[in-house]
Amino acid sequence: MTSARQLYQHIFKGITVYPEKESQAIAFMLLEHFLRLRNIDVLVDRPVPEGTVQPDWDNIIGRLNDNEPVQHIIGSTEFCGLEFRVSSSVLIPRPETEELVRMVTRDYAEPDQDIEILDIGTGSGCIAIVLARFLPHVKVHAWDVSDEALEVARENARQLIADVEFAKQDMLNVSFPLPGNTQKFDCLVSNPPYVTYSEQEHMRPNVLRFEPHEALFVEDSDPLLFYKAIADFGRHHIKPNGRCYVEINEHFGTETKAVFEERGYQNVEILRDIHGKDRFVRAFWTK
């Protein structure tokens, strides 16, 4: 009879492309997902019941060693304590983005009336859905240019019972204000593409080969392209005393702050992530 520890060792020792601690975490994640075996089951070497249907572990190990993200293999990932479906059409949510969400939920925790938030470039819907779940008094909207990403986001909203209004919109190809649209929001939030193409050489193959480049990269010649579009949109579609929160490239903190200041935003701040890197800009629209 196979034991949990034997399975763990087989998976862990088979993974060759990740550091030891990451390989250990992946092995535990796979056992939890496919067999509902917890870390404690491995530690006490609990037997796997006979007749348990198991996946093709060697195939999974091969996919991992080919740099396919474990989140794609299991089809989901955790974000802010919720389980989100992911695919090659959307970015795998990062811990830094959880910090962005916590910032917004903290600032809008008070149940004011008629608060509306727009998530620009929603991807898997992780930001919008968590905001809708944690701020039930807030109306959440979410936009993306990708039909495939919106399909994933809508499915996540259905599975997580989150009330989010999704729409297809390309922030780089719209007029401001939007024709015929007088709607204004209390808050804009976005994790837009901000990695320059020249930074690819420092990125891991599992990101470069399996995550959508259109959600990751911007041209080196205009690295602040999306922030300019978001800031311009906000000038017409943020209510007085509203706010804008964006995740940023750590190398362009000062420049991103200037984008908002040059467009009339007030009290623009660069905020650091848990690693001490410039990671967010928060700006106020007081007009």
Short mmCIF file of C-alpha atoms in Angstrom, two decimals:
data_model
loop_
_atom_site.label_atom_id
_atom_site.label_comp_id
_atom_site.label_asym_id
_atom_site.label_seq_id
_atom_site.Cartn_x
_atom_site.Cartn_y
_atom_site.Cartn_z
CA MET A 1 0.00 0.00 0.00
CA THR A 2 1.33 3.41 -0.98
CA SER A 3 1.76 5.95 1.81
CA ALA A 4 1.42 9.71 1.74
CA ARG A 5 5.12 10.10 2.48
CA GLN A 6 6.10 7.81 -0.39
CA LEU A 7 4.00 9.85 -2.80
CA TYR A 8 5.42 13.08 -1.46
CA GLN A 9 8.99 11.85 -1.89
CA HIS A 10 8.27 10.66 -5.43
CA ILE A 11 6.91 14.05 -6.44
CA PHE A 12 9.44 16.14 -4.53
CA LYS A 13 12.48 14.24 -5.80
CA GLY A 14 11.12 14.26 -9.35
CA ILE A 15 10.90 18.06 -9.56
CA THR A 16 14.22 19.41 -10.81
CA VAL A 17 13.53 22.96 -12.03
CA TYR A 18 12.67 24.64 -8.72
CA PRO A 19 14.62 25.31 -5.52
CA GLU A 20 14.13 22.75 -2.75
CA LYS A 21 11.65 24.72 -0.65
CA GLU A 22 9.52 25.56 -3.68
CA SER A 23 9.55 21.92 -4.80
CA GLN A 24 8.40 20.88 -1.33
CA ALA A 25 5.53 23.38 -1.41
CA ILE A 26 4.48 22.20 -4.87
CA ALA A 27 4.49 18.54 -3.78
CA PHE A 28 2.27 19.35 -0.80
CA MET A 29 -0.04 21.44 -3.03
CA LEU A 30 -0.49 18.58 -5.50
CA LEU A 31 -1.26 16.03 -2.80
CA GLU A 32 -3.80 18.36 -1.22
CA HIS A 33 -5.49 19.07 -4.54
CA PHE A 34 -5.64 15.59 -6.04
CA LEU A 35 -5.91 13.36 -2.97
CA ARG A 36 -6.96 15.73 -0.15
CA LEU A 37 -3.81 14.70 1.72
CA ARG A 38 -2.63 17.39 4.12
CA ASN A 39 0.88 18.12 5.34
CA ILE A 40 0.14 16.24 8.55
CA ASP A 41 -0.81 13.14 6.52
CA VAL A 42 2.67 13.17 5.01
CA LEU A 43 4.38 13.77 8.35
CA VAL A 44 2.64 10.83 10.04
CA ASP A 45 2.99 8.74 6.87
CA ARG A 46 -0.69 7.95 6.57
CA PRO A 47 -1.56 5.16 4.11
CA VAL A 48 -3.40 6.11 0.94
CA PRO A 49 -6.61 4.03 0.94
CA GLU A 50 -6.65 1.23 -1.58
CA GLY A 51 -8.71 2.02 -4.64
CA THR A 52 -7.94 5.75 -4.47
CA VAL A 53 -7.91 7.15 -8.01
CA GLN A 54 -4.59 8.89 -8.57
CA PRO A 55 -3.42 11.10 -11.40
CA ASP A 56 -0.46 10.24 -13.63
CA TRP A 57 2.20 11.59 -11.30
CA ASP A 58 5.05 11.11 -13.79
CA ASN A 59 3.13 13.13 -16.37
CA ILE A 60 2.54 15.91 -13.85
CA ILE A 61 6.20 15.90 -12.82
CA GLY A 62 7.18 16.13 -16.47
CA ARG A 63 4.89 19.11 -17.00
CA LEU A 64 6.39 20.83 -13.98
CA ASN A 65 9.91 20.19 -15.25
CA ASP A 66 8.80 21.69 -18.56
CA ASN A 67 8.08 24.86 -16.51
CA GLU A 68 4.29 24.65 -16.66
CA PRO A 69 2.97 26.44 -13.56
CA VAL A 70 1.51 24.18 -10.90
CA GLN A 71 -1.51 26.49 -10.81
CA HIS A 72 -2.27 25.60 -14.43
CA ILE A 73 -1.90 21.90 -13.71
CA ILE A 74 -4.43 22.00 -10.88
CA GLY A 75 -6.46 24.72 -12.62
CA SER A 76 -6.73 27.09 -9.69
CA THR A 77 -4.89 29.17 -7.12
CA GLU A 78 -5.62 30.82 -3.81
CA PHE A 79 -5.94 34.59 -3.54
CA CYS A 80 -7.00 36.38 -0.35
CA GLY A 81 -8.29 33.08 1.03
CA LEU A 82 -10.49 32.33 -1.99
CA GLU A 83 -9.94 29.70 -4.70
CA PHE A 84 -9.73 31.16 -8.22
CA ARG A 85 -9.78 29.32 -11.51
CA VAL A 86 -6.79 30.26 -13.69
CA SER A 87 -5.72 29.43 -17.23
CA SER A 88 -3.19 30.54 -19.81
CA SER A 89 -5.57 33.43 -20.62
CA VAL A 90 -5.02 35.21 -17.31
CA LEU A 91 -2.17 36.07 -14.98
CA ILE A 92 -1.71 33.93 -11.92
CA PRO A 93 -2.49 36.34 -9.02
CA ARG A 94 0.55 37.41 -7.01
CA PRO A 95 0.89 38.06 -3.27
CA GLU A 96 1.70 41.71 -3.97
CA THR A 97 -1.72 42.16 -5.51
CA GLU A 98 -3.27 40.88 -2.30
CA GLU A 99 -1.65 43.88 -0.62
CA LEU A 100 -3.30 46.17 -3.16
CA VAL A 101 -6.70 44.64 -2.39
CA ARG A 102 -6.18 44.96 1.36
CA MET A 103 -5.34 48.63 0.90
CA VAL A 104 -8.62 49.28 -0.91
CA THR A 105 -10.73 47.23 1.52
CA ARG A 106 -9.19 49.06 4.45
CA ASP A 107 -9.87 52.48 2.95
CA TYR A 108 -13.47 51.59 2.03
CA ALA A 109 -14.39 49.51 5.06
CA GLU A 110 -17.00 52.01 6.28
CA PRO A 111 -20.42 51.21 4.77
CA ASP A 112 -21.02 54.49 2.93
CA GLN A 113 -23.91 54.63 0.51
CA ASP A 114 -23.57 54.29 -3.28
CA ILE A 115 -19.85 53.51 -3.44
CA GLU A 116 -18.79 52.22 -6.86
CA ILE A 117 -15.38 50.74 -7.69
CA LEU A 118 -13.96 49.92 -11.13
CA ASP A 119 -11.25 47.29 -11.60
CA ILE A 120 -9.41 48.00 -14.87
CA GLY A 121 -7.81 44.97 -16.54
CA THR A 122 -9.48 42.42 -14.30
CA GLY A 123 -7.92 39.23 -15.70
CA SER A 124 -9.11 36.35 -13.53
CA GLY A 125 -11.35 38.79 -11.68
CA CYS A 126 -9.41 38.30 -8.45
CA ILE A 127 -9.33 41.98 -7.43
CA ALA A 128 -12.96 42.72 -8.29
CA ILE A 129 -14.33 39.51 -6.77
CA VAL A 130 -12.47 39.89 -3.47
CA LEU A 131 -13.64 43.51 -3.22
CA ALA A 132 -17.22 42.44 -3.90
CA ARG A 133 -16.99 39.71 -1.26
CA PHE A 134 -15.24 41.77 1.41
CA LEU A 135 -17.11 45.03 0.75
CA PRO A 136 -20.74 43.96 0.30
CA HIS A 137 -21.89 47.58 0.53
CA VAL A 138 -19.89 48.48 -2.61
CA LYS A 139 -20.92 48.07 -6.26
CA VAL A 140 -17.99 46.59 -8.20
CA HIS A 141 -17.40 46.88 -11.95
CA ALA A 142 -14.60 45.13 -13.85
CA TRP A 143 -13.23 45.63 -17.37
CA ASP A 144 -10.86 43.67 -19.56
CA VAL A 145 -9.97 43.73 -23.24
CA SER A 146 -9.76 39.92 -23.49
CA ASP A 147 -12.87 37.82 -24.11
CA GLU A 148 -11.04 34.76 -22.77
CA ALA A 149 -10.07 36.55 -19.56
CA LEU A 150 -13.63 37.79 -19.06
CA GLU A 151 -14.91 34.24 -19.44
CA VAL A 152 -12.59 33.09 -16.65
CA ALA A 153 -13.53 36.09 -14.48
CA ARG A 154 -17.26 35.53 -14.90
CA GLU A 155 -16.88 31.85 -14.01
CA ASN A 156 -14.91 32.79 -10.89
CA ALA A 157 -17.62 35.25 -9.90
CA ARG A 158 -20.27 32.55 -10.32
CA GLN A 159 -18.31 30.01 -8.32
CA LEU A 160 -17.51 32.48 -5.54
CA ILE A 161 -20.98 34.06 -5.50
CA ALA A 162 -19.68 37.58 -6.11
CA ASP A 163 -21.79 40.36 -7.60
CA VAL A 164 -19.52 42.00 -10.17
CA GLU A 165 -20.57 43.78 -13.37
CA PHE A 166 -18.11 42.75 -16.09
CA ALA A 167 -17.64 44.46 -19.45
CA LYS A 168 -15.22 44.37 -22.36
CA GLN A 169 -13.23 47.57 -22.67
CA ASP A 170 -9.83 48.51 -24.10
CA MET A 171 -8.42 51.36 -22.03
CA LEU A 172 -5.90 52.22 -24.74
CA ASN A 173 -8.50 52.75 -27.46
CA VAL A 174 -11.30 54.80 -25.96
CA SER A 175 -12.12 58.48 -25.92
CA PHE A 176 -12.34 60.31 -22.62
CA PRO A 177 -14.94 60.79 -21.41
CA LEU A 178 -16.52 57.63 -22.78
CA PRO A 179 -19.09 58.63 -25.41
CA GLY A 180 -22.56 58.66 -23.93
CA ASN A 181 -21.31 57.49 -20.55
CA THR A 182 -21.64 59.92 -17.69
CA GLN A 183 -21.02 57.26 -15.03
CA LYS A 184 -18.49 58.14 -12.38
CA PHE A 185 -16.72 55.95 -9.84
CA ASP A 186 -15.57 56.54 -6.29
CA CYS A 187 -12.49 54.41 -6.84
CA LEU A 188 -10.37 53.03 -9.69
CA VAL A 189 -8.08 50.09 -9.03
CA SER A 190 -5.76 48.38 -11.49
CA ASN A 191 -2.85 45.99 -11.84
CA PRO A 192 -2.02 46.86 -15.46
CA PRO A 193 0.81 45.53 -17.64
CA TYR A 194 4.01 47.13 -16.36
CA VAL A 195 6.96 44.82 -17.07
CA THR A 196 9.19 46.14 -19.85
CA TYR A 197 10.31 43.75 -22.58
CA SER A 198 13.93 44.31 -21.60
CA GLU A 199 13.16 42.76 -18.20
CA GLN A 200 12.26 39.40 -19.77
CA GLU A 201 15.79 38.07 -19.31
CA HIS A 202 15.30 38.23 -15.52
CA MET A 203 11.99 36.35 -15.54
CA ARG A 204 11.39 32.66 -15.01
CA PRO A 205 10.38 30.36 -17.90
CA ASN A 206 7.11 29.36 -16.20
CA VAL A 207 5.98 32.99 -16.48
CA LEU A 208 7.37 33.75 -19.93
CA ARG A 209 6.06 30.60 -21.59
CA PHE A 210 2.70 30.12 -19.92
CA GLU A 211 1.25 33.49 -18.90
CA PRO A 212 -0.33 36.00 -21.32
CA HIS A 213 2.23 38.54 -22.51
CA GLU A 214 -0.44 41.14 -23.23
CA ALA A 215 -1.22 41.21 -19.50
CA LEU A 216 2.44 41.45 -18.50
CA PHE A 217 4.51 43.57 -20.86
CA VAL A 218 4.80 47.11 -22.14
CA GLU A 219 7.24 48.57 -24.64
CA ASP A 220 10.44 50.00 -23.18
CA SER A 221 9.77 53.15 -25.16
CA ASP A 222 6.55 53.87 -23.21
CA PRO A 223 6.56 51.92 -19.92
CA LEU A 224 3.89 54.15 -18.34
CA LEU A 225 1.41 53.75 -21.18
CA PHE A 226 -1.36 52.21 -19.10
CA TYR A 227 -0.94 54.58 -16.16
CA LYS A 228 -1.39 57.55 -18.47
CA ALA A 229 -4.59 56.01 -19.84
CA ILE A 230 -5.92 55.22 -16.35
CA ALA A 231 -5.07 58.69 -15.03
CA ASP A 232 -6.68 60.36 -18.07
CA PHE A 233 -9.80 58.23 -17.67
CA GLY A 234 -10.00 59.10 -14.00
CA ARG A 235 -9.99 62.83 -14.70
CA HIS A 236 -13.40 62.36 -16.34
CA HIS A 237 -14.79 59.37 -14.45
CA ILE A 238 -13.72 59.66 -10.80
CA LYS A 239 -16.11 61.45 -8.48
CA PRO A 240 -14.85 64.41 -6.44
CA ASN A 241 -12.78 63.14 -3.51
CA GLY A 242 -12.41 59.76 -5.21
CA ARG A 243 -9.25 57.66 -5.32
CA CYS A 244 -7.12 55.66 -7.71
CA TYR A 245 -4.94 52.69 -6.70
CA VAL A 246 -2.47 51.04 -9.09
CA GLU A 247 0.19 48.37 -8.82
CA ILE A 248 3.45 49.56 -10.38
CA ASN A 249 6.87 48.56 -11.65
CA GLU A 250 9.31 49.10 -8.79
CA HIS A 251 11.76 50.82 -11.18
CA PHE A 252 9.29 53.54 -12.17
CA GLY A 253 7.79 54.68 -8.87
CA THR A 254 8.74 58.34 -9.16
CA GLU A 255 7.75 58.47 -12.82
CA THR A 256 4.37 56.83 -12.17
CA LYS A 257 3.68 59.25 -9.35
CA ALA A 258 4.45 62.12 -11.72
CA VAL A 259 1.91 60.81 -14.26
CA PHE A 260 -0.88 61.38 -11.74
CA GLU A 261 0.47 64.66 -10.38
CA GLU A 262 0.80 66.13 -13.87
CA ARG A 263 -2.89 65.37 -14.47
CA GLY A 264 -4.10 67.17 -11.38
CA TYR A 265 -4.33 64.39 -8.80
CA GLN A 266 -3.58 65.32 -5.19
CA ASN A 267 -1.76 63.60 -2.31
CA VAL A 268 -0.13 61.10 -4.67
CA GLU A 269 1.81 58.49 -2.69
CA ILE A 270 4.25 55.73 -3.56
CA LEU A 271 3.66 52.78 -1.23
CA ARG A 272 5.97 49.82 -0.65
CA ASP A 273 5.16 46.12 -0.56
CA ILE A 274 6.16 43.66 2.16
CA HIS A 275 9.57 43.30 0.52
CA GLY A 276 10.25 47.03 0.79
CA LYS A 277 9.90 47.66 -2.95
CA ASP A 278 7.99 50.55 -4.49
CA ARG A 279 4.87 48.65 -5.60
CA PHE A 280 1.77 50.86 -5.46
CA VAL A 281 0.64 54.39 -6.16
CA ARG A 282 -2.43 55.86 -4.47
CA ALA A 283 -3.80 59.13 -5.77
CA PHE A 284 -6.74 61.34 -4.80
CA TRP A 285 -9.01 63.20 -7.20
CA THR A 286 -10.41 66.23 -5.37
CA LYS A 287 -12.00 68.20 -8.21
#
